[in-house]
CSV table of C-alpha atoms (C1' of nucleotides) in Angstrom, one decimal:
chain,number,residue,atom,x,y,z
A,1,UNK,CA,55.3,113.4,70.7
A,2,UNK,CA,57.9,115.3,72.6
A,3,UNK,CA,61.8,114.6,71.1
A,4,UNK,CA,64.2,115.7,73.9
A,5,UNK,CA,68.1,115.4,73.0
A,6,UNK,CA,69.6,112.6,74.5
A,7,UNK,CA,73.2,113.1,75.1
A,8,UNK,CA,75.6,110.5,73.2
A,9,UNK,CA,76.8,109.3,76.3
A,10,UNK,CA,73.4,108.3,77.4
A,11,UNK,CA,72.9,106.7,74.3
A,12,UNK,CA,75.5,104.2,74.4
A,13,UNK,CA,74.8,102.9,77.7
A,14,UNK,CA,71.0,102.2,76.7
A,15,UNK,CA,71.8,98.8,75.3
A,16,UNK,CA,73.7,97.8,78.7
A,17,UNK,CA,70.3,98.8,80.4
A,18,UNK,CA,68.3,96.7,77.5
A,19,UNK,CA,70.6,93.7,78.4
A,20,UNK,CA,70.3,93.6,82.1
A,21,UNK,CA,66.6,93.9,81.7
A,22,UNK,CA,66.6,91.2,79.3
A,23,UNK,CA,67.6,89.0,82.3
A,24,UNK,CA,65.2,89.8,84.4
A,25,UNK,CA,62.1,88.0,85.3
A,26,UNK,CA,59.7,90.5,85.8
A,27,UNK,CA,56.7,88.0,87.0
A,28,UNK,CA,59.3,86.9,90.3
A,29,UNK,CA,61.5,91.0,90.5
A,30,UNK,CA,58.2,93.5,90.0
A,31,UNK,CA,60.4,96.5,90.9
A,32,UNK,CA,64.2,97.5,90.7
A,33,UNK,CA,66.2,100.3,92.1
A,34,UNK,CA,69.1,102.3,90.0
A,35,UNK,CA,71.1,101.3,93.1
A,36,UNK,CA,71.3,97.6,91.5
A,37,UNK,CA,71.3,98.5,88.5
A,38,UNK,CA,74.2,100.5,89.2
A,39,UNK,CA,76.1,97.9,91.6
A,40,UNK,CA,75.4,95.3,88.7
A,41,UNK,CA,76.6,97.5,85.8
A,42,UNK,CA,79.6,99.3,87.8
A,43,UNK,CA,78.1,102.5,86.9
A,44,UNK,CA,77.5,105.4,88.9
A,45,UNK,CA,74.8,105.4,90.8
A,46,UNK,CA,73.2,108.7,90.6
A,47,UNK,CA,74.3,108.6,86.9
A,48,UNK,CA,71.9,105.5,86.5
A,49,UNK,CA,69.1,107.2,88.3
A,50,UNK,CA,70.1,110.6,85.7
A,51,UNK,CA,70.0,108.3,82.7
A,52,UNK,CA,67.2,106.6,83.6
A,53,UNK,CA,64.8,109.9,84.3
A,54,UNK,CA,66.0,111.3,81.1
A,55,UNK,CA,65.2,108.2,78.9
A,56,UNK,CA,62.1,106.9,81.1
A,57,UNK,CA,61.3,109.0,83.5
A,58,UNK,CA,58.9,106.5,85.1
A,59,UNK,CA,60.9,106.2,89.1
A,60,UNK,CA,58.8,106.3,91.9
A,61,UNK,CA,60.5,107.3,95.4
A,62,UNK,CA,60.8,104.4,97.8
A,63,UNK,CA,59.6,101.6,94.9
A,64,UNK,CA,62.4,102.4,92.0
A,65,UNK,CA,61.1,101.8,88.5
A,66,UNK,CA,58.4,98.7,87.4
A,67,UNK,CA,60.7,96.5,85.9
A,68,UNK,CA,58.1,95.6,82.7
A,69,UNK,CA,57.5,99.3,82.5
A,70,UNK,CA,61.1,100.1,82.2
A,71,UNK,CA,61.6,97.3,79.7
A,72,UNK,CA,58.9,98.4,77.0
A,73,UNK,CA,60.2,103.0,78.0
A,74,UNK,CA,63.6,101.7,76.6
A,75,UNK,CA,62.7,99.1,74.0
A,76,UNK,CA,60.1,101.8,72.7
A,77,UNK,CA,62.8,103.9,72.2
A,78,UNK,CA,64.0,101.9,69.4
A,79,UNK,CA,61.0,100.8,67.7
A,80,UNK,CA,57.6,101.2,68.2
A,81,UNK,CA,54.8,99.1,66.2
A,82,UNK,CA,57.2,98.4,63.4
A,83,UNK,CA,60.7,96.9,63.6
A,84,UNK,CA,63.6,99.4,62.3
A,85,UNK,CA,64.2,97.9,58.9
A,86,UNK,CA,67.6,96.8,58.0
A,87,UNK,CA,69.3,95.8,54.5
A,88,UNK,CA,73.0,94.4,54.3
A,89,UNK,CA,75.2,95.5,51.6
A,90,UNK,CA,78.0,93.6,50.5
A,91,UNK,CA,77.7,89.7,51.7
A,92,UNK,CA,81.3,88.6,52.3
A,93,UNK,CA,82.7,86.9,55.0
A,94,UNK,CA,81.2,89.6,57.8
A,95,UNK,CA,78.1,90.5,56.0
A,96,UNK,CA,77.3,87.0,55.5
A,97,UNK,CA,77.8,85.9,59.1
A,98,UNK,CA,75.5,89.2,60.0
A,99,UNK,CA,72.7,87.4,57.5
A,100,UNK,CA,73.0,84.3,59.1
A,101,UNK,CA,72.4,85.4,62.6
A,102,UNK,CA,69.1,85.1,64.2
A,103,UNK,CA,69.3,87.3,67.4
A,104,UNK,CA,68.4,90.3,65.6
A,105,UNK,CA,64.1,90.2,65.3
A,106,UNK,CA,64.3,89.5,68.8
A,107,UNK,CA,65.6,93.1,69.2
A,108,UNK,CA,63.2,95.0,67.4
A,109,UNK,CA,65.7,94.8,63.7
A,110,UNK,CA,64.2,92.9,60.9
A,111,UNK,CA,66.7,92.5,58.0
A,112,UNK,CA,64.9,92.6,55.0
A,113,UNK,CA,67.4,92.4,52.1
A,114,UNK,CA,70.6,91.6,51.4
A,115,UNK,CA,72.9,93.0,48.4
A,116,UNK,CA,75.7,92.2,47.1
A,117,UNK,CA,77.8,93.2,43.1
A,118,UNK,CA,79.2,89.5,42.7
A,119,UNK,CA,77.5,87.3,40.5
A,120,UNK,CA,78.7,84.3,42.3
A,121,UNK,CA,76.6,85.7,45.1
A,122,UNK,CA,73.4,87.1,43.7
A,123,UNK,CA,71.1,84.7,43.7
A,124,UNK,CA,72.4,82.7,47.1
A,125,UNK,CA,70.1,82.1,49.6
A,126,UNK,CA,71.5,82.8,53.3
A,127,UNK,CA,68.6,82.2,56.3
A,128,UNK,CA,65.7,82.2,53.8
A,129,UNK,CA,67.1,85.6,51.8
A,130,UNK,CA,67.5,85.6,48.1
A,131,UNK,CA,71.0,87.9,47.7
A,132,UNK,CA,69.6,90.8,45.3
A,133,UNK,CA,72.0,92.4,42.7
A,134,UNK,CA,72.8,95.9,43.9
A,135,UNK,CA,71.7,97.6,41.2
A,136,UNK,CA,69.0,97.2,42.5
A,137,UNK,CA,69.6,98.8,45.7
A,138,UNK,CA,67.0,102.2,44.3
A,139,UNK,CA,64.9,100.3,43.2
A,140,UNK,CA,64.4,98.3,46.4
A,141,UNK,CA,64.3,101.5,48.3
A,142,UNK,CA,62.0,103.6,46.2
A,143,UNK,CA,59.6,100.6,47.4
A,144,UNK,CA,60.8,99.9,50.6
A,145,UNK,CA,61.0,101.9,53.9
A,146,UNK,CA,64.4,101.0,54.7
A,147,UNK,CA,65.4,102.6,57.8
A,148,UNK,CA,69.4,101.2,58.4
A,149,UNK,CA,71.9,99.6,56.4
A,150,UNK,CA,75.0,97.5,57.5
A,151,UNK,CA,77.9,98.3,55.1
A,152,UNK,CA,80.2,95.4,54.9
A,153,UNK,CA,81.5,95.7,51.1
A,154,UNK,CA,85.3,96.3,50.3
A,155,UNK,CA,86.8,99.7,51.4
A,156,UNK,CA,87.6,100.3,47.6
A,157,UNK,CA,83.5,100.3,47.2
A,158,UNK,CA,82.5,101.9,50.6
A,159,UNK,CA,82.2,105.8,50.1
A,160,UNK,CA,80.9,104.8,46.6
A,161,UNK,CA,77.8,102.9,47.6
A,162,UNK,CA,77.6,105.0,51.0
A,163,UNK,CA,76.5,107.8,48.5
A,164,UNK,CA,73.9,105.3,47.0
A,165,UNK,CA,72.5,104.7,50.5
A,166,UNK,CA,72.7,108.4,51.0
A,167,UNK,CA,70.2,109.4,48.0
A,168,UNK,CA,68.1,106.1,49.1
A,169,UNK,CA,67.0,108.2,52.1
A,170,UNK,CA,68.5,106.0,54.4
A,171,UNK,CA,69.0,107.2,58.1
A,172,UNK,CA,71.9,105.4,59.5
A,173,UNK,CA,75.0,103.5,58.3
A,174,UNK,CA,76.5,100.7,60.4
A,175,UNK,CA,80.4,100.8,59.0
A,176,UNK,CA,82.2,97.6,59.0
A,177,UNK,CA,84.6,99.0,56.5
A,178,UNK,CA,87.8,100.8,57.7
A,179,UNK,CA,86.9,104.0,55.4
A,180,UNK,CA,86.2,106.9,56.7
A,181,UNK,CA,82.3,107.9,55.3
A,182,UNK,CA,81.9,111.4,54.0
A,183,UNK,CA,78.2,111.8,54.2
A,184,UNK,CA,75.0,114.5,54.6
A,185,UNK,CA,74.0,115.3,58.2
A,186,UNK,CA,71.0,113.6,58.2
A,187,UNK,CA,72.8,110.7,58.0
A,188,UNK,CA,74.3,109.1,60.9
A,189,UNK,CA,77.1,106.4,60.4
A,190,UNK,CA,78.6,104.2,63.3
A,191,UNK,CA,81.9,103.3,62.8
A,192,UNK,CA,83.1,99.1,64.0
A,193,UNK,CA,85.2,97.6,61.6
A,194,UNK,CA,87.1,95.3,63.3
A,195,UNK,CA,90.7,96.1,62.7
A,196,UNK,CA,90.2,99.3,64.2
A,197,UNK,CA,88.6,97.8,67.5
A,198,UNK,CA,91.6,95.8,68.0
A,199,UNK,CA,93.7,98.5,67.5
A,200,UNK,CA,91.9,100.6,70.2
A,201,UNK,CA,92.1,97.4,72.6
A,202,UNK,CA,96.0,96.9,72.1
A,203,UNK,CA,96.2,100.4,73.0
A,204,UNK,CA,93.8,100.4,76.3
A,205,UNK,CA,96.0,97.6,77.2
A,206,UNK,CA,99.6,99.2,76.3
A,207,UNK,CA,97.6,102.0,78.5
A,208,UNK,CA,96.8,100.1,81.4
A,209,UNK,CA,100.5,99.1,82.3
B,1,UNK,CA,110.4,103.5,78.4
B,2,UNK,CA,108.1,106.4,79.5
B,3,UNK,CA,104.6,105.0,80.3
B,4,UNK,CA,102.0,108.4,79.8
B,5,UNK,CA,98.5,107.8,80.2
B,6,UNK,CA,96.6,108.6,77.0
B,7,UNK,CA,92.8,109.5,77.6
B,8,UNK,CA,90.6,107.3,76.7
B,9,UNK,CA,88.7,109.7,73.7
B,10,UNK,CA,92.6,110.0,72.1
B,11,UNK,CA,92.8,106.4,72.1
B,12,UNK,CA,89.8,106.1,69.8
B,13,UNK,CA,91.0,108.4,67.8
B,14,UNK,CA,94.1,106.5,67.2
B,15,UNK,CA,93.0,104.1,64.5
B,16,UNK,CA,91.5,107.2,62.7
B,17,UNK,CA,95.1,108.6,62.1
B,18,UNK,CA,96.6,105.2,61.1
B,19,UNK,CA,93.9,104.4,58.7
B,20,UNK,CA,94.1,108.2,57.4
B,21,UNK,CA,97.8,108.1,56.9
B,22,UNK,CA,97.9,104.2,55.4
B,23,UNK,CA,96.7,106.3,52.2
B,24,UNK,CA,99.3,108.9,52.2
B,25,UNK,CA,102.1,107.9,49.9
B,26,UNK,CA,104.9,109.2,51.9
B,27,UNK,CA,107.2,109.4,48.2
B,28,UNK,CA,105.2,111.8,47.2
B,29,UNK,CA,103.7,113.4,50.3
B,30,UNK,CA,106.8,114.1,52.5
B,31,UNK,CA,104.9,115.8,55.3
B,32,UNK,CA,101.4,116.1,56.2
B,33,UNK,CA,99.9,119.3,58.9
B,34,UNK,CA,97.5,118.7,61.6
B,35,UNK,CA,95.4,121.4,59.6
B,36,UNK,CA,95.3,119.3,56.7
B,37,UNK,CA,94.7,116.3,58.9
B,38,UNK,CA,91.8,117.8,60.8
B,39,UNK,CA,89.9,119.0,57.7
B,40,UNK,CA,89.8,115.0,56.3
B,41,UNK,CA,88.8,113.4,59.7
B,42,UNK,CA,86.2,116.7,60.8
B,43,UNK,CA,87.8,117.0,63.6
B,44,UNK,CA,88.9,120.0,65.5
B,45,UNK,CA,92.1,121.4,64.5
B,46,UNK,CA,93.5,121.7,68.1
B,47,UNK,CA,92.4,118.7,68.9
B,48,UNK,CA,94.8,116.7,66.3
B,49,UNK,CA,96.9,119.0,67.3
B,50,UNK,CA,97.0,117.9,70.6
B,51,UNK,CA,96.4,114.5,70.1
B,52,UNK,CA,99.6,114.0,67.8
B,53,UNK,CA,101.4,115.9,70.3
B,54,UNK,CA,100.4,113.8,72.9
B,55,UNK,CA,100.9,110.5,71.3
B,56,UNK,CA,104.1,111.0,69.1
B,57,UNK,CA,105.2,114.8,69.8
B,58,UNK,CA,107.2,114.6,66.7
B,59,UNK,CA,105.8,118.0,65.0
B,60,UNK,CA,108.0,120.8,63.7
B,61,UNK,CA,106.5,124.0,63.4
B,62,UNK,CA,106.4,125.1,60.0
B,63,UNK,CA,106.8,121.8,58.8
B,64,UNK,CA,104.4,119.8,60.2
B,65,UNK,CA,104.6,115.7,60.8
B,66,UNK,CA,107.3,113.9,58.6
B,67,UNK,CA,104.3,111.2,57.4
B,68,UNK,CA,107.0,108.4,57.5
B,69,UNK,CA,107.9,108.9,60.9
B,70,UNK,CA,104.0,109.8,62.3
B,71,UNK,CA,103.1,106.2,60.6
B,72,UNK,CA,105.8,104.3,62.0
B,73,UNK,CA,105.2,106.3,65.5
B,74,UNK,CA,101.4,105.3,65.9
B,75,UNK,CA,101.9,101.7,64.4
B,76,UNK,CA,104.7,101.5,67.2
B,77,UNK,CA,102.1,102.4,70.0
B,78,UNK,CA,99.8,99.0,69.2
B,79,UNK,CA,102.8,96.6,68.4
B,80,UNK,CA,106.7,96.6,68.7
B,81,UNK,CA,108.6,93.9,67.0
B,82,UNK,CA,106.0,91.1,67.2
B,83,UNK,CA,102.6,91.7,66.0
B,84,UNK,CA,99.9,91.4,68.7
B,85,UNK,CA,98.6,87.4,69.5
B,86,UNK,CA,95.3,87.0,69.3
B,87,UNK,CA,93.0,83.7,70.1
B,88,UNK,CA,89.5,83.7,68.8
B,89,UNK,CA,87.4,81.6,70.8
B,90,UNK,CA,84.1,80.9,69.9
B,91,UNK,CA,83.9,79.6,66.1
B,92,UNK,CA,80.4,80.6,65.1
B,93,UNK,CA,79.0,82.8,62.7
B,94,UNK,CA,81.2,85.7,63.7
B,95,UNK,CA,84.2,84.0,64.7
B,96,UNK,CA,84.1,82.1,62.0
B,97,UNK,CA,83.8,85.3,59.7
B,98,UNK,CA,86.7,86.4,61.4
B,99,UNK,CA,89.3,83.7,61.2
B,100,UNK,CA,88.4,83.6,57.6
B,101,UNK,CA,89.3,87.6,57.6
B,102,UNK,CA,92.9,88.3,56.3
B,103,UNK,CA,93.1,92.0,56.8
B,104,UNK,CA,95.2,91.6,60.3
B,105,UNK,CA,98.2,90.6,59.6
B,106,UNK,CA,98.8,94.2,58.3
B,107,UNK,CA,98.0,96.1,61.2
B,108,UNK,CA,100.0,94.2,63.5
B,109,UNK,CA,97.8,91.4,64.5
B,110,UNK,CA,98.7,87.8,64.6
B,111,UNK,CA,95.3,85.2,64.4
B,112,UNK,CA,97.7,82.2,66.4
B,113,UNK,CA,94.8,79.8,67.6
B,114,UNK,CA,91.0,79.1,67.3
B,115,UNK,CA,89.2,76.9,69.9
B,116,UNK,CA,85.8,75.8,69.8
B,117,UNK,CA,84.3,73.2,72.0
B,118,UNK,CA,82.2,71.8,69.7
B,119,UNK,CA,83.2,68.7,68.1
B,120,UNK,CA,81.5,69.1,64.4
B,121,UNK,CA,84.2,72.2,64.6
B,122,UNK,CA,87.0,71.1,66.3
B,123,UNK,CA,90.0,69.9,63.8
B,124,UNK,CA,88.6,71.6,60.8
B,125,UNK,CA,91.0,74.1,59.3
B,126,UNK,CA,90.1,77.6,58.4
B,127,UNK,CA,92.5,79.9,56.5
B,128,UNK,CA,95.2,76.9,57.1
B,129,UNK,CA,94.6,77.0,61.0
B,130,UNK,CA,92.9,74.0,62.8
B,131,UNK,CA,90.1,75.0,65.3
B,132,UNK,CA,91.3,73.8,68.3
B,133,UNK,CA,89.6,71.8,71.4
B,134,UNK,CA,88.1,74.1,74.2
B,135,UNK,CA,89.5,72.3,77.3
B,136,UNK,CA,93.0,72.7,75.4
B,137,UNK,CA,92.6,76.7,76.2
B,138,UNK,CA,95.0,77.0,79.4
B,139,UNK,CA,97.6,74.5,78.1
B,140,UNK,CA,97.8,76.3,74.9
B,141,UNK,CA,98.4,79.9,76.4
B,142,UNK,CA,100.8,78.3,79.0
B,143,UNK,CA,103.1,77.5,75.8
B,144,UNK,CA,102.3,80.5,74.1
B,145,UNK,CA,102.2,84.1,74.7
B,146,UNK,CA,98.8,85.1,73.9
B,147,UNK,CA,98.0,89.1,74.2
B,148,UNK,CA,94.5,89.1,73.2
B,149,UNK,CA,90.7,87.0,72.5
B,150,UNK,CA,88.2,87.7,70.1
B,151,UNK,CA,85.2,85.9,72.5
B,152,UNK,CA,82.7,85.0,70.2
B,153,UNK,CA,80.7,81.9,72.0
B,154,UNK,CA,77.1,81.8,73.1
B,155,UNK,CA,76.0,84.2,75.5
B,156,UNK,CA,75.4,81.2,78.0
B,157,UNK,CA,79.4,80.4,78.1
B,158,UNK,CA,80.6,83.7,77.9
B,159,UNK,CA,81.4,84.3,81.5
B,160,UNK,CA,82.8,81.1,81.9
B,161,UNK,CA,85.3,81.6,79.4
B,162,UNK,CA,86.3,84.8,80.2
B,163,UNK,CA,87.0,83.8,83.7
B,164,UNK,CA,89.2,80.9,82.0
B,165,UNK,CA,90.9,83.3,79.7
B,166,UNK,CA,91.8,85.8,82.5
B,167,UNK,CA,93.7,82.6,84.0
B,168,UNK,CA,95.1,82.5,81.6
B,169,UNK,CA,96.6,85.9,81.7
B,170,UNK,CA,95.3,87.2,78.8
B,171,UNK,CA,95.4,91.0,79.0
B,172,UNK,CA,92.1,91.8,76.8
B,173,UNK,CA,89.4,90.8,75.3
B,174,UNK,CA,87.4,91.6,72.7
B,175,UNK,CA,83.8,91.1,73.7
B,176,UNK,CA,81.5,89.7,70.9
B,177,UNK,CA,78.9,88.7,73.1
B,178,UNK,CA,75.8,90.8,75.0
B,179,UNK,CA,77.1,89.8,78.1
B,180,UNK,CA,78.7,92.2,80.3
B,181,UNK,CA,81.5,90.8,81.5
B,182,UNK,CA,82.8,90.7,85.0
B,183,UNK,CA,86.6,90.7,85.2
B,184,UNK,CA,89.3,91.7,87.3
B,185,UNK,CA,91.1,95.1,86.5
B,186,UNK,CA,94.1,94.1,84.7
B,187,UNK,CA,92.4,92.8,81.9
B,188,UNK,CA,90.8,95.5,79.4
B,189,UNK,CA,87.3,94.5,77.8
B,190,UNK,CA,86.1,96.1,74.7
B,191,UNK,CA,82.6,95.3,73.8
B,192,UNK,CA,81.6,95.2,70.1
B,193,UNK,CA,78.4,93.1,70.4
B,194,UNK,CA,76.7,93.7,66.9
B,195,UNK,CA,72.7,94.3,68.1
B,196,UNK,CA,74.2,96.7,70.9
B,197,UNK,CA,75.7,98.7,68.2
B,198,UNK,CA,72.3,98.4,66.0
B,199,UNK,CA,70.9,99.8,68.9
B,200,UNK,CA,72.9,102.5,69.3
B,201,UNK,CA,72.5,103.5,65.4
B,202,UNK,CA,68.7,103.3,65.6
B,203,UNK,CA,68.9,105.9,69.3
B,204,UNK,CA,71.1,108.0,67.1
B,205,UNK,CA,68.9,108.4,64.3
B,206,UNK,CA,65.7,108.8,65.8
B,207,UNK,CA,67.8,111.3,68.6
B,208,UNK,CA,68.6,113.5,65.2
B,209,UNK,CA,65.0,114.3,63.9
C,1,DT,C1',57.1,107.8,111.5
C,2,DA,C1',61.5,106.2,109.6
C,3,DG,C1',63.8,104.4,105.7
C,4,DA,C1',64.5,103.8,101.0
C,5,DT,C1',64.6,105.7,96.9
C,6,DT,C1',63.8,109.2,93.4
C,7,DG,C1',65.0,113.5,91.0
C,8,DT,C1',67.4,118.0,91.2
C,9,DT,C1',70.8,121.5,92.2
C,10,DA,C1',75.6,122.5,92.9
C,11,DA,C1',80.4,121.0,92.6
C,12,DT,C1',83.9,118.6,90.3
C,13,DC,C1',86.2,116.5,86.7
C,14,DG,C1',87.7,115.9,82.1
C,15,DA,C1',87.7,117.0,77.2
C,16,DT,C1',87.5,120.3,73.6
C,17,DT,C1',88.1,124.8,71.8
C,18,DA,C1',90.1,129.5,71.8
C,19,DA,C1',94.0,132.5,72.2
C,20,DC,C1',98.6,133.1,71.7
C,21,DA,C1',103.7,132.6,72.1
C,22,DA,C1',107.5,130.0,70.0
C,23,DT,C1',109.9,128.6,65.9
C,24,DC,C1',111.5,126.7,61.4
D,1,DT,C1',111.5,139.0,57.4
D,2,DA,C1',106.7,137.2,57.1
D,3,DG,C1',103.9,133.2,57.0
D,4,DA,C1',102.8,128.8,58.4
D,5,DT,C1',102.6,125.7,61.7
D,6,DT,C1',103.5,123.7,66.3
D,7,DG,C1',102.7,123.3,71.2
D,8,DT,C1',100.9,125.5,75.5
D,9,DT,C1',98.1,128.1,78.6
D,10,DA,C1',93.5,129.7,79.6
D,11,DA,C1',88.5,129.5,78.8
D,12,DT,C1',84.6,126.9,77.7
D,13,DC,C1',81.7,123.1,77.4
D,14,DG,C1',79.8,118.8,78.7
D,15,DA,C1',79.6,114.8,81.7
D,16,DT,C1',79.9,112.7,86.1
D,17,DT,C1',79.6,112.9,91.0
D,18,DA,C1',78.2,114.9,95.5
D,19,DA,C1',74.8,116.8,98.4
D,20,DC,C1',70.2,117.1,99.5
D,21,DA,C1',65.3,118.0,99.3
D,22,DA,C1',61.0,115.5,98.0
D,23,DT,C1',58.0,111.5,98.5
D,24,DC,C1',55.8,106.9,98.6
DNA sequence: TAGATTGTTAATCGATTAACAATC
DNA sequence: TAGATTGTTAATCGATTAACAATC
């Protein structure tokens, strides 16, 4: 299989593409251009058609790109037989809601386990999980192929169980927290706590004065 | 008041700073350099360099940034006297998660209003606020100055209620939802939808074998 | 064939880094 | 004074846009 670099920017606008696929019919639309995609996305238009031959590279002159072909390229590039595998880690008021939403097996993410330290917790059941005790979080792994994690325990806990998920062998981090993660390369970490988001949307509007 | 523009990639960088220097104790650590700075985030030392320039130019060579003043100087770019509004409409999982979340009121946010249009929701009270009626929305932001909206409602109502809230003159929005959002210019969307940003970790990950 | 659309090469734009002068 | 550190100017790097050839 052939792994070319895709540029960070590229990355971030594959889920846009994913979306606007999503609401597509692709038994009435067979075919669409990047210069839809682009007029519907208010992107660039050649930087569609770029982002598109460098992810799929499946466009035909004249026709565009087969909408169902398109769909499976970009889907496949998140998970191919297998859904990416993803435990939650702390089940408060954030990591609970995550547990109790169901749009996430339709997207090729199947949450498999949920942890949490609090014995008031362990033990709960949230959308058909039991809440296992973290100290168990090695265990689970050694037996497990766990391929994400969503950290959502207290900052005071964050870089310590981020170093748990580390030695787990665990390839990404999605951090609710608002600590900074100190981890290995191999790891990559995504960084969304809220506060933080709202911070960066005062200031785009403070900005846009 | 001088209005510069600040890039786009310095305004995510922003809460980076705060949250750095929220753990400085500024009795015991006086001043702080960008060198020192730099080596904590990763980031380029130039770049905080320019970046602290650009957004508080309060450095003194030798010296570096009083932390005191730096603090006070970036919390002063998100909110002046009053803290930020913010409405969160949509009182699902998420929403839900959020109202229940007291970690704003630090950083200069101000929960002032829930709506839901649901009537199982509407009138409960969480964290001592009652979830107000839907159709309530544009009377409510007549009487109050509202800056911001966490929109966190189905996916079907999203664009609906974002046409409502830009009536309303709401000048950003923070976009739970997989719906990209059609809006006039004046109002700043940030979009935070959860399986996007799963997404986004898993392309990472399998972009860093 | 002509038109629509792709993909590529060159040009532009913006962000980061390097080099360095200014200064407490 | 010398060293540390800032802020600025120039160089580099990467991403987007413009121009255009290829093609179904």
């Amino acid at each position: 299989m052939v792994y070319k670099t895709i540029p960070k920017t590229v990355i971030e606008r594959v889920p846009l593409y994913i979306n606007y696929l999503k609401n597509i019919d692709c038994n009435k639309v067979k075919t669409i251009s990047a210069t839809i995609i682009s007029q519907e996305l208010g992107l660039g238009e050649v930087l569609v058609r770029k982002d598109l031959n460098m992810i799929a590279g499946i466009g035909k002159p004249k026709i565009g790109y087969y909408v169902s072909d398109l769909r499976e390229k970009l889907r496949s590039l998140i998970s191919t037989e297998k859904k990416k595998t993803v435990i939650i880690v702390g089940i408060g008021k954030i990591g609970e809601a995550l547990a109790r939403y169901k749009g996430f097996g339709l997207n090729g993410f199947d949450i498999i386990q949920l942890f949490d330290s609090d014995v008031g917790k362990i033990g709960r059941v949230i959308n058909q999980q039991k809440v296992n005790d973290i100290s168990n979080l090695e265990s689970y792994c050694q037996n497990h192929q766990v391929d994400m994690a969503v950290l959502s325990v207290d900052s005071e806990h964050a870089q310590d169980v981020c170093n748990r998920l580390s030695n787990c062998g665990i390839k990404g981090i999605l951090n609710f927290t608002n600590v900074l993660l100190i981890t290995p390369n191999q790891i990559i970490v995504r960084n969304v706590d809220i506060v933080s988001q709202l911070m960066i949307l005062a200031l785009e509007i403070n900005n846009n004065k």
